[in-house]
PDB file of C-alpha atoms in Angstrom:
ATOM      1  CA  MET F   1       6.768 110.875 169.393  1.00 51.00           C
ATOM      2  CA  SER F   2       7.435 112.894 166.274  1.00 60.00           C
ATOM      3  CA  ASP F   3       9.712 115.969 166.271  1.00 60.00           C
ATOM      4  CA  SER F   4       7.240 119.178 165.718  1.00 62.00           C
ATOM      5  CA  ASN F   5       9.950 121.405 165.404  1.00 63.00           C
ATOM      6  CA  ALA F   6      11.707 119.390 162.458  1.00 72.00           C
ATOM      7  CA  VAL F   7       8.411 119.156 160.574  1.00 82.00           C
ATOM      8  CA  GLY F   8       7.225 122.682 161.233  1.00 89.00           C
ATOM      9  CA  VAL F   9       4.060 122.023 162.993  1.00 93.00           C
ATOM     10  CA  ASP F  10       1.784 124.684 164.479  1.00 92.00           C
ATOM     11  CA  PRO F  11       1.282 123.946 168.240  1.00 94.00           C
ATOM     12  CA  SER F  12      -2.363 123.184 167.647  1.00 93.00           C
ATOM     13  CA  ASN F  13      -1.511 120.473 165.451  1.00 92.00           C
ATOM     14  CA  VAL F  14       1.061 118.639 167.545  1.00 94.00           C
ATOM     15  CA  GLU F  15      -1.345 115.915 168.473  1.00 92.00           C
ATOM     16  CA  GLN F  16      -2.143 115.255 164.979  1.00 91.00           C
ATOM     17  CA  LEU F  17       1.491 114.961 164.193  1.00 92.00           C
ATOM     18  CA  ASP F  18       1.711 112.404 167.022  1.00 92.00           C
ATOM     19  CA  ALA F  19      -1.263 110.473 165.492  1.00 88.00           C
ATOM     20  CA  TRP F  20      -0.535 110.720 161.802  1.00 89.00           C
ATOM     21  CA  ASP F  21       3.205 110.394 162.111  1.00 91.00           C
ATOM     22  CA  GLY F  22       2.965 107.449 164.466  1.00 89.00           C
ATOM     23  CA  ASP F  23       0.849 104.384 164.813  1.00 86.00           C
ATOM     24  CA  GLY F  24      -2.244 105.933 163.112  1.00 84.00           C
ATOM     25  CA  GLY F  25      -0.383 106.926 159.946  1.00 83.00           C
ATOM     26  CA  ALA F  26       1.486 103.511 159.967  1.00 88.00           C
ATOM     27  CA  PHE F  27      -1.919 101.801 159.992  1.00 89.00           C
ATOM     28  CA  TRP F  28      -2.868 104.127 157.023  1.00 86.00           C
ATOM     29  CA  ALA F  29       0.047 103.245 155.011  1.00 86.00           C
ATOM     30  CA  ALA F  30      -0.235  99.680 155.474  1.00 89.00           C
ATOM     31  CA  ASN F  31      -3.849  99.742 154.319  1.00 90.00           C
ATOM     32  CA  ALA F  32      -3.448 102.462 151.707  1.00 87.00           C
ATOM     33  CA  ASP F  33      -5.342 100.437 148.981  1.00 90.00           C
ATOM     34  CA  ARG F  34      -8.218  99.851 151.368  1.00 90.00           C
ATOM     35  CA  PHE F  35      -8.717 103.389 152.045  1.00 90.00           C
ATOM     36  CA  ASP F  36      -8.548 104.411 148.234  1.00 93.00           C
ATOM     37  CA  THR F  37     -11.245 101.785 147.717  1.00 92.00           C
ATOM     38  CA  GLY F  38     -13.514 102.759 150.146  1.00 93.00           C
ATOM     39  CA  VAL F  39     -14.057 106.300 148.693  1.00 95.00           C
ATOM     40  CA  ALA F  40     -13.718 105.150 145.119  1.00 95.00           C
ATOM     41  CA  ARG F  41     -17.279 106.234 144.413  1.00 96.00           C
ATOM     42  CA  TYR F  42     -16.540 109.471 145.179  1.00 98.00           C
ATOM     43  CA  HIS F  43     -12.934 110.001 143.481  1.00 97.00           C
ATOM     44  CA  GLY F  44     -14.097 110.522 139.899  1.00 97.00           C
ATOM     45  CA  GLN F  45     -16.766 113.094 140.982  1.00 98.00           C
ATOM     46  CA  PHE F  46     -14.008 114.832 143.009  1.00 98.00           C
ATOM     47  CA  LEU F  47     -11.689 114.959 140.066  1.00 98.00           C
ATOM     48  CA  ASP F  48     -14.247 116.021 137.699  1.00 98.00           C
ATOM     49  CA  ALA F  49     -15.107 118.940 139.953  1.00 98.00           C
ATOM     50  CA  ALA F  50     -11.349 119.863 140.388  1.00 98.00           C
ATOM     51  CA  ALA F  51     -11.487 120.296 136.431  1.00 98.00           C
ATOM     52  CA  ILE F  52      -7.520 120.232 136.411  1.00 98.00           C
ATOM     53  CA  GLY F  53      -5.953 122.168 133.459  1.00 98.00           C
ATOM     54  CA  ALA F  54      -2.896 120.608 131.552  1.00 98.00           C
ATOM     55  CA  THR F  55      -0.714 123.874 132.697  1.00 98.00           C
ATOM     56  CA  GLU F  56      -2.053 124.164 136.239  1.00 98.00           C
ATOM     57  CA  ASN F  57      -0.094 123.940 139.457  1.00 98.00           C
ATOM     58  CA  VAL F  58      -2.021 121.790 142.246  1.00 98.00           C
ATOM     59  CA  LEU F  59      -1.761 121.645 145.869  1.00 98.00           C
ATOM     60  CA  ASP F  60      -3.018 118.492 147.493  1.00 98.00           C
ATOM     61  CA  ILE F  61      -3.771 118.977 151.200  1.00 98.00           C
ATOM     62  CA  GLY F  62      -3.547 115.991 153.323  1.00 96.00           C
ATOM     63  CA  CYS F  63      -2.433 113.812 150.518  1.00 97.00           C
ATOM     64  CA  GLY F  64      -2.053 110.451 152.300  1.00 94.00           C
ATOM     65  CA  ARG F  65      -0.532 107.913 150.015  1.00 94.00           C
ATOM     66  CA  GLY F  66      -0.917 110.402 147.140  1.00 97.00           C
ATOM     67  CA  GLN F  67      -3.742 109.034 144.897  1.00 97.00           C
ATOM     68  CA  THR F  68      -5.177 112.391 144.144  1.00 98.00           C
ATOM     69  CA  THR F  69      -1.864 113.929 143.794  1.00 98.00           C
ATOM     70  CA  ARG F  70      -0.826 111.619 141.151  1.00 98.00           C
ATOM     71  CA  ASP F  71      -4.218 111.952 139.139  1.00 98.00           C
ATOM     72  CA  ALA F  72      -3.928 115.496 139.449  1.00 98.00           C
ATOM     73  CA  ALA F  73      -0.385 115.530 137.989  1.00 98.00           C
ATOM     74  CA  ARG F  74      -1.365 113.505 135.134  1.00 98.00           C
ATOM     75  CA  ARG F  75      -4.215 115.811 134.234  1.00 98.00           C
ATOM     76  CA  ALA F  76      -1.509 118.736 134.867  1.00 98.00           C
ATOM     77  CA  SER F  77       0.875 117.173 132.476  1.00 98.00           C
ATOM     78  CA  ALA F  78       2.534 120.572 131.557  1.00 98.00           C
ATOM     79  CA  GLY F  79       2.050 121.740 135.471  1.00 98.00           C
ATOM     80  CA  SER F  80       2.767 120.239 138.714  1.00 98.00           C
ATOM     81  CA  ALA F  81       1.102 118.823 141.687  1.00 98.00           C
ATOM     82  CA  LEU F  82       2.452 119.017 145.212  1.00 98.00           C
ATOM     83  CA  GLY F  83       1.221 116.678 148.020  1.00 98.00           C
ATOM     84  CA  VAL F  84       1.641 117.515 151.811  1.00 98.00           C
ATOM     85  CA  ASP F  85       0.843 115.408 154.615  1.00 96.00           C
ATOM     86  CA  LEU F  86       1.594 115.241 158.435  1.00 95.00           C
ATOM     87  CA  SER F  87       2.727 111.378 157.986  1.00 94.00           C
ATOM     88  CA  SER F  88       6.202 110.694 157.005  1.00 94.00           C
ATOM     89  CA  ARG F  89       5.156 106.910 156.135  1.00 94.00           C
ATOM     90  CA  MET F  90       2.334 107.982 153.727  1.00 94.00           C
ATOM     91  CA  ILE F  91       4.714 110.499 152.131  1.00 96.00           C
ATOM     92  CA  GLU F  92       7.477 108.016 151.609  1.00 96.00           C
ATOM     93  CA  LEU F  93       4.822 105.513 149.947  1.00 95.00           C
ATOM     94  CA  ALA F  94       3.473 108.233 147.917  1.00 96.00           C
ATOM     95  CA  ARG F  95       6.824 108.999 146.515  1.00 98.00           C
ATOM     96  CA  ARG F  96       7.598 105.454 145.619  1.00 97.00           C
ATOM     97  CA  LEU F  97       4.240 105.267 143.917  1.00 97.00           C
ATOM     98  CA  ALA F  98       4.913 108.410 141.826  1.00 98.00           C
ATOM     99  CA  ASP F  99       8.317 107.106 141.026  1.00 98.00           C
ATOM    100  CA  ARG F 100       6.858 103.924 139.834  1.00 97.00           C
ATOM    101  CA  GLU F 101       4.462 105.446 137.639  1.00 97.00           C
ATOM    102  CA  GLN F 102       7.045 107.924 136.163  1.00 98.00           C
ATOM    103  CA  LEU F 103       5.295 111.022 137.434  1.00 98.00           C
ATOM    104  CA  ALA F 104       8.166 113.600 137.648  1.00 97.00           C
ATOM    105  CA  ASN F 105       5.689 116.508 138.213  1.00 98.00           C
ATOM    106  CA  ALA F 106       4.459 114.938 141.423  1.00 98.00           C
ATOM    107  CA  THR F 107       6.090 115.653 144.579  1.00 98.00           C
ATOM    108  CA  PHE F 108       5.368 115.463 148.027  1.00 98.00           C
ATOM    109  CA  GLN F 109       6.484 116.991 151.267  1.00 98.00           C
ATOM    110  CA  GLN F 110       5.769 116.059 155.073  1.00 97.00           C
ATOM    111  CA  ALA F 111       4.319 119.456 156.150  1.00 97.00           C
ATOM    112  CA  ASP F 112       1.582 121.216 158.307  1.00 97.00           C
ATOM    113  CA  ALA F 113      -0.442 122.949 155.592  1.00 97.00           C
ATOM    114  CA  GLN F 114      -1.470 125.239 158.341  1.00 97.00           C
ATOM    115  CA  VAL F 115       1.863 127.109 158.716  1.00 97.00           C
ATOM    116  CA  HIS F 116       4.263 125.857 155.785  1.00 97.00           C
ATOM    117  CA  PRO F 117       5.517 128.628 153.891  1.00 98.00           C
ATOM    118  CA  PHE F 118       4.199 127.900 150.492  1.00 98.00           C
ATOM    119  CA  PRO F 119       4.976 130.301 147.719  1.00 98.00           C
ATOM    120  CA  ASP F 120       2.611 133.268 147.606  1.00 98.00           C
ATOM    121  CA  ARG F 121      -0.097 133.136 144.875  1.00 98.00           C
ATOM    122  CA  HIS F 122       1.646 130.120 143.376  1.00 98.00           C
ATOM    123  CA  PHE F 123      -1.103 127.362 142.861  1.00 98.00           C
ATOM    124  CA  ASP F 124      -4.092 127.449 140.591  1.00 98.00           C
ATOM    125  CA  LEU F 125      -5.754 124.879 142.512  1.00 98.00           C
ATOM    126  CA  ALA F 126      -5.941 123.657 146.014  1.00 98.00           C
ATOM    127  CA  ILE F 127      -7.541 120.149 146.334  1.00 98.00           C
ATOM    128  CA  SER F 128      -8.082 117.778 149.363  1.00 98.00           C
ATOM    129  CA  ARG F 129     -10.071 114.505 149.316  1.00 98.00           C
ATOM    130  CA  ASN F 130     -10.890 113.972 153.088  1.00 96.00           C
ATOM    131  CA  GLY F 131      -7.645 115.511 154.425  1.00 95.00           C
ATOM    132  CA  SER F 132      -8.579 118.959 155.585  1.00 97.00           C
ATOM    133  CA  MET F 133     -10.741 118.039 158.395  1.00 96.00           C
ATOM    134  CA  PHE F 134      -7.963 117.883 160.956  1.00 95.00           C
ATOM    135  CA  PHE F 135      -6.522 121.271 161.515  1.00 96.00           C
ATOM    136  CA  GLY F 136      -6.257 122.339 165.044  1.00 95.00           C
ATOM    137  CA  ASP F 137      -7.023 126.152 163.504  1.00 96.00           C
ATOM    138  CA  PRO F 138      -9.032 125.617 160.632  1.00 97.00           C
ATOM    139  CA  LEU F 139      -9.116 129.427 160.024  1.00 98.00           C
ATOM    140  CA  ALA F 140      -5.577 129.937 159.919  1.00 97.00           C
ATOM    141  CA  ALA F 141      -5.064 126.731 157.846  1.00 98.00           C
ATOM    142  CA  PHE F 142      -7.349 127.864 155.084  1.00 98.00           C
ATOM    143  CA  THR F 143      -5.843 131.524 155.278  1.00 98.00           C
ATOM    144  CA  ASN F 144      -2.389 130.034 154.737  1.00 98.00           C
ATOM    145  CA  ILE F 145      -3.702 128.042 151.815  1.00 98.00           C
ATOM    146  CA  ALA F 146      -5.778 130.834 150.413  1.00 98.00           C
ATOM    147  CA  ARG F 147      -2.516 132.926 150.333  1.00 98.00           C
ATOM    148  CA  ALA F 148      -0.684 130.197 148.078  1.00 98.00           C
ATOM    149  CA  VAL F 149      -3.531 130.272 145.871  1.00 98.00           C
ATOM    150  CA  ARG F 150      -3.608 132.887 142.866  1.00 98.00           C
ATOM    151  CA  PRO F 151      -6.480 135.279 142.665  1.00 98.00           C
ATOM    152  CA  GLY F 152      -9.300 133.471 140.945  1.00 98.00           C
ATOM    153  CA  GLY F 153      -7.863 130.245 141.728  1.00 98.00           C
ATOM    154  CA  ARG F 154     -10.005 127.594 143.089  1.00 98.00           C
ATOM    155  CA  LEU F 155     -10.569 125.133 146.137  1.00 98.00           C
ATOM    156  CA  VAL F 156     -12.161 121.723 146.143  1.00 98.00           C
ATOM    157  CA  LEU F 157     -12.643 119.656 148.985  1.00 98.00           C
ATOM    158  CA  LEU F 158     -14.186 116.599 149.959  1.00 98.00           C
ATOM    159  CA  THR F 159     -15.500 116.303 153.585  1.00 98.00           C
ATOM    160  CA  TRP F 160     -18.006 114.179 155.512  1.00 97.00           C
ATOM    161  CA  GLN F 161     -21.428 115.000 156.015  1.00 97.00           C
ATOM    162  CA  PRO F 162     -22.681 114.637 159.775  1.00 94.00           C
ATOM    163  CA  LEU F 163     -22.178 111.358 161.517  1.00 93.00           C
ATOM    164  CA  ARG F 164     -25.979 110.743 161.625  1.00 93.00           C
ATOM    165  CA  VAL F 165     -26.213 110.558 157.854  1.00 96.00           C
ATOM    166  CA  ASN F 166     -23.032 108.391 157.713  1.00 96.00           C
ATOM    167  CA  GLU F 167     -24.001 104.655 158.260  1.00 97.00           C
ATOM    168  CA  TRP F 168     -20.516 103.328 158.277  1.00 94.00           C
ATOM    169  CA  GLN F 169     -19.381 105.384 161.184  1.00 93.00           C
ATOM    170  CA  ARG F 170     -22.651 105.422 163.077  1.00 95.00           C
ATOM    171  CA  VAL F 171     -23.034 101.766 163.005  1.00 96.00           C
ATOM    172  CA  PHE F 172     -19.384 100.962 163.805  1.00 96.00           C
ATOM    173  CA  ARG F 173     -19.233 103.597 166.718  1.00 95.00           C
ATOM    174  CA  THR F 174     -22.596 101.939 168.223  1.00 95.00           C
ATOM    175  CA  ILE F 175     -21.325  98.450 168.046  1.00 97.00           C
ATOM    176  CA  LEU F 176     -17.959  99.103 169.635  1.00 96.00           C
ATOM    177  CA  ALA F 177     -19.464 101.267 172.268  1.00 95.00           C
ATOM    178  CA  ALA F 178     -20.941  98.120 173.529  1.00 96.00           C
ATOM    179  CA  GLY F 179     -23.867 100.141 175.591  1.00 95.00           C
ATOM    180  CA  ARG F 180     -21.380 103.101 176.460  1.00 94.00           C
ATOM    181  CA  GLU F 181     -22.076 106.676 175.818  1.00 91.00           C
ATOM    182  CA  LEU F 182     -18.972 107.287 173.940  1.00 86.00           C
ATOM    183  CA  PRO F 183     -17.863 111.175 173.957  1.00 81.00           C
ATOM    184  CA  VAL F 184     -18.612 112.861 170.619  1.00 78.00           C
ATOM    185  CA  PRO F 185     -15.890 115.381 169.781  1.00 75.00           C
ATOM    186  CA  PRO F 186     -17.203 118.925 169.726  1.00 81.00           C
ATOM    187  CA  PRO F 187     -18.190 119.816 166.214  1.00 79.00           C
ATOM    188  CA  ASP F 188     -15.260 122.365 165.860  1.00 84.00           C
ATOM    189  CA  ALA F 189     -12.519 119.670 167.180  1.00 89.00           C
ATOM    190  CA  PRO F 190     -10.095 118.394 164.501  1.00 94.00           C
ATOM    191  CA  GLY F 191     -12.044 115.055 163.226  1.00 92.00           C
ATOM    192  CA  PRO F 192     -13.612 113.486 160.567  1.00 93.00           C
ATOM    193  CA  PHE F 193     -16.680 115.668 161.115  1.00 95.00           C
ATOM    194  CA  SER F 194     -15.274 119.102 161.792  1.00 96.00           C
ATOM    195  CA  LEU F 195     -16.378 120.240 158.304  1.00 97.00           C
ATOM    196  CA  SER F 196     -19.867 118.823 158.105  1.00 97.00           C
ATOM    197  CA  ASP F 197     -21.741 121.899 158.946  1.00 97.00           C
ATOM    198  CA  PRO F 198     -22.463 123.924 155.956  1.00 98.00           C
ATOM    199  CA  ASP F 199     -22.708 127.217 157.772  1.00 97.00           C
ATOM    200  CA  ARG F 200     -19.451 126.442 159.465  1.00 97.00           C
ATOM    201  CA  VAL F 201     -17.708 125.718 156.234  1.00 98.00           C
ATOM    202  CA  ARG F 202     -18.918 128.848 154.459  1.00 98.00           C
ATOM    203  CA  GLY F 203     -17.920 131.134 157.426  1.00 98.00           C
ATOM    204  CA  LEU F 204     -14.497 129.663 157.636  1.00 98.00           C
ATOM    205  CA  LEU F 205     -13.657 129.698 153.884  1.00 98.00           C
ATOM    206  CA  THR F 206     -15.266 133.196 153.471  1.00 98.00           C
ATOM    207  CA  SER F 207     -13.219 134.398 156.389  1.00 98.00           C
ATOM    208  CA  ALA F 208      -9.952 132.993 155.025  1.00 98.00           C
ATOM    209  CA  GLY F 209     -10.236 134.565 151.691  1.00 98.00           C
ATOM    210  CA  PHE F 210     -12.416 132.477 149.535  1.00 98.00           C
ATOM    211  CA  ALA F 211     -15.622 133.537 147.637  1.00 98.00           C
ATOM    212  CA  GLY F 212     -18.499 131.679 146.085  1.00 98.00           C
ATOM    213  CA  VAL F 213     -18.505 128.727 148.230  1.00 98.00           C
ATOM    214  CA  GLU F 214     -20.713 125.959 147.306  1.00 98.00           C
ATOM    215  CA  LEU F 215     -21.565 122.541 148.793  1.00 98.00           C
ATOM    216  CA  ARG F 216     -23.021 119.718 146.923  1.00 98.00           C
ATOM    217  CA  GLY F 217     -24.273 116.648 149.013  1.00 98.00           C
ATOM    218  CA  LEU F 218     -23.077 113.189 147.696  1.00 98.00           C
ATOM    219  CA  ASN F 219     -24.149 109.611 148.873  1.00 98.00           C
ATOM    220  CA  GLU F 220     -22.189 106.724 148.007  1.00 98.00           C
ATOM    221  CA  PRO F 221     -21.631 103.242 149.079  1.00 96.00           C
ATOM    222  CA  MET F 222     -18.445 102.710 150.978  1.00 96.00           C
ATOM    223  CA  CYS F 223     -16.734  99.256 150.716  1.00 96.00           C
ATOM    224  CA  VAL F 224     -15.025  98.261 153.900  1.00 96.00           C
ATOM    225  CA  GLY F 225     -13.712  94.976 152.662  1.00 95.00           C
ATOM    226  CA  SER F 226     -13.992  92.261 150.187  1.00 95.00           C
ATOM    227  CA  ASP F 227     -15.924  89.857 152.653  1.00 96.00           C
ATOM    228  CA  PRO F 228     -16.779  89.970 156.335  1.00 97.00           C
ATOM    229  CA  ASP F 229     -13.475  88.384 157.431  1.00 96.00           C
ATOM    230  CA  ASP F 230     -11.467  90.965 155.638  1.00 95.00           C
ATOM    231  CA  ALA F 231     -13.602  94.041 156.589  1.00 96.00           C
ATOM    232  CA  HIS F 232     -13.672  92.812 160.171  1.00 96.00           C
ATOM    233  CA  GLN F 233      -9.847  92.873 160.289  1.00 95.00           C
ATOM    234  CA  PHE F 234      -9.762  96.445 158.788  1.00 95.00           C
ATOM    235  CA  ILE F 235     -12.284  98.162 160.875  1.00 96.00           C
ATOM    236  CA  SER F 236     -11.406  96.399 164.113  1.00 95.00           C
ATOM    237  CA  GLY F 237      -7.899  97.641 163.426  1.00 93.00           C
ATOM    238  CA  GLN F 238      -8.579 101.129 162.202  1.00 92.00           C
ATOM    239  CA  LEU F 239     -11.193 101.736 165.247  1.00 93.00           C
ATOM    240  CA  ALA F 240      -9.259  99.738 167.854  1.00 92.00           C
ATOM    241  CA  GLY F 241      -9.267 102.683 170.238  1.00 91.00           C
ATOM    242  CA  LEU F 242     -13.076 102.624 170.714  1.00 93.00           C
ATOM    243  CA  LEU F 243     -12.787  99.305 172.313  1.00 94.00           C
ATOM    244  CA  ASN F 244     -10.407 100.773 175.163  1.00 93.00           C
ATOM    245  CA  GLY F 245     -11.940 100.244 178.517  1.00 92.00           C
ATOM    246  CA  LEU F 246     -13.796  97.217 177.972  1.00 95.00           C
ATOM    247  CA  ASP F 247     -13.379  93.856 179.692  1.00 96.00           C
ATOM    248  CA  ALA F 248     -12.317  90.800 177.816  1.00 96.00           C
ATOM    249  CA  ASP F 249     -15.875  89.382 177.313  1.00 97.00           C
ATOM    250  CA  THR F 250     -17.570  92.509 176.243  1.00 97.00           C
ATOM    251  CA  ARG F 251     -14.908  93.362 173.886  1.00 96.00           C
ATOM    252  CA  ALA F 252     -15.229  89.876 172.450  1.00 97.00           C
ATOM    253  CA  ARG F 253     -19.254  90.468 172.118  1.00 97.00           C
ATOM    254  CA  ALA F 254     -18.802  93.768 170.381  1.00 97.00           C
ATOM    255  CA  LEU F 255     -16.396  92.313 167.943  1.00 97.00           C
ATOM    256  CA  ASP F 256     -18.779  89.314 167.214  1.00 97.00           C
ATOM    257  CA  THR F 257     -21.453  91.756 166.677  1.00 98.00           C
ATOM    258  CA  LEU F 258     -19.271  94.007 164.267  1.00 98.00           C
ATOM    259  CA  ARG F 259     -18.653  90.786 162.307  1.00 97.00           C
ATOM    260  CA  ALA F 260     -22.644  89.963 162.155  1.00 98.00           C
ATOM    261  CA  SER F 261     -23.140  93.505 160.884  1.00 98.00           C
ATOM    262  CA  MET F 262     -20.582  92.803 158.212  1.00 97.00           C
ATOM    263  CA  VAL F 263     -22.178  89.598 157.037  1.00 98.00           C
ATOM    264  CA  ASP F 264     -25.301  91.556 156.954  1.00 98.00           C
ATOM    265  CA  HIS F 265     -23.944  94.207 154.695  1.00 98.00           C
ATOM    266  CA  GLN F 266     -22.172  91.827 152.232  1.00 97.00           C
ATOM    267  CA  THR F 267     -22.828  92.336 148.613  1.00 97.00           C
ATOM    268  CA  ASP F 268     -21.370  91.200 145.371  1.00 96.00           C
ATOM    269  CA  ARG F 269     -19.475  94.455 145.610  1.00 94.00           C
ATOM    270  CA  GLY F 270     -17.936  93.443 148.905  1.00 96.00           C
ATOM    271  CA  VAL F 271     -19.085  94.742 152.413  1.00 97.00           C
ATOM    272  CA  VAL F 272     -20.789  97.885 151.779  1.00 97.00           C
ATOM    273  CA  TYR F 273     -22.313 100.642 154.159  1.00 98.00           C
ATOM    274  CA  ASP F 274     -23.911 103.922 152.963  1.00 98.00           C
ATOM    275  CA  SER F 275     -21.902 107.129 153.399  1.00 98.00           C
ATOM    276  CA  ALA F 276     -22.637 110.913 152.832  1.00 98.00           C
ATOM    277  CA  ALA F 277     -20.026 113.475 151.501  1.00 98.00           C
ATOM    278  CA  TRP F 278     -19.816 117.203 150.783  1.00 98.00           C
ATOM    279  CA  LEU F 279     -18.215 118.292 147.639  1.00 98.00           C
ATOM    280  CA  ILE F 280     -16.951 121.813 148.404  1.00 98.00           C
ATOM    281  CA  GLU F 281     -15.983 124.285 145.823  1.00 98.00           C
ATOM    282  CA  ALA F 282     -14.894 127.694 146.246  1.00 98.00           C
ATOM    283  CA  ARG F 283     -12.712 130.520 144.444  1.00 98.00           C
ATOM    284  CA  ARG F 284      -9.865 132.763 145.788  1.00 97.00           C
ATOM    285  CA  ASP F 285     -10.835 136.427 145.980  1.00 90.00           C
TER     286      ASP F 285
END
């Protein structure tokens, strides 16, 4: 278990720290390339929306292994990019990759963006590619982020649309449920779909100090592996928790069904499922 006092984590995010700085974070770090590949079709659109200037200071929230932070640092060549994440393993990996790419203006810190004492009005832009949906208290988090962004500065987020329009998650959950009714997290609970409701997003960001909140729907194929065996290994590892409680035979059948689905979704670009995201833009009041 991670030390929340050492990291400086809000009590509402202790479970997230245990997950991201534990086995979950280790899995993500070990499969970092796969996660970047999965959202690759969104990445360029996300960076285009961020429109990072050469002298800007950028804050990257939930930076993971730091692909977005490093790309931001390249664009902010006379500025800086700070990536923060709860996972110490991913932060360590991000630092190694930035060193390898000789990006001296990209820095990384294990921190909880909900409470971290960022300097006031320091950043020109705050970004997050699928890293902003896991706060225990999202209003407090976005208020803290807004405090760190200068007036007139910007916020650009990529989040998932609801589960029903994300084939990749919907299909995997159905298969691994193996006939069970899996509990669906409340829409305001930390998780991949906590920022999937446009009205909630607008309310949160406006209350936190942002204005001009706009959401644009994006639909892109998500690659989950180079072939069915590769995809099966990855997804069965990522979603292993959904198999908890199944007996050995039911578990084996579910995994066989998962692999059959991946065979059906094999393309010349790998194993591909549909996905849907929101590109969210706002400015600091």
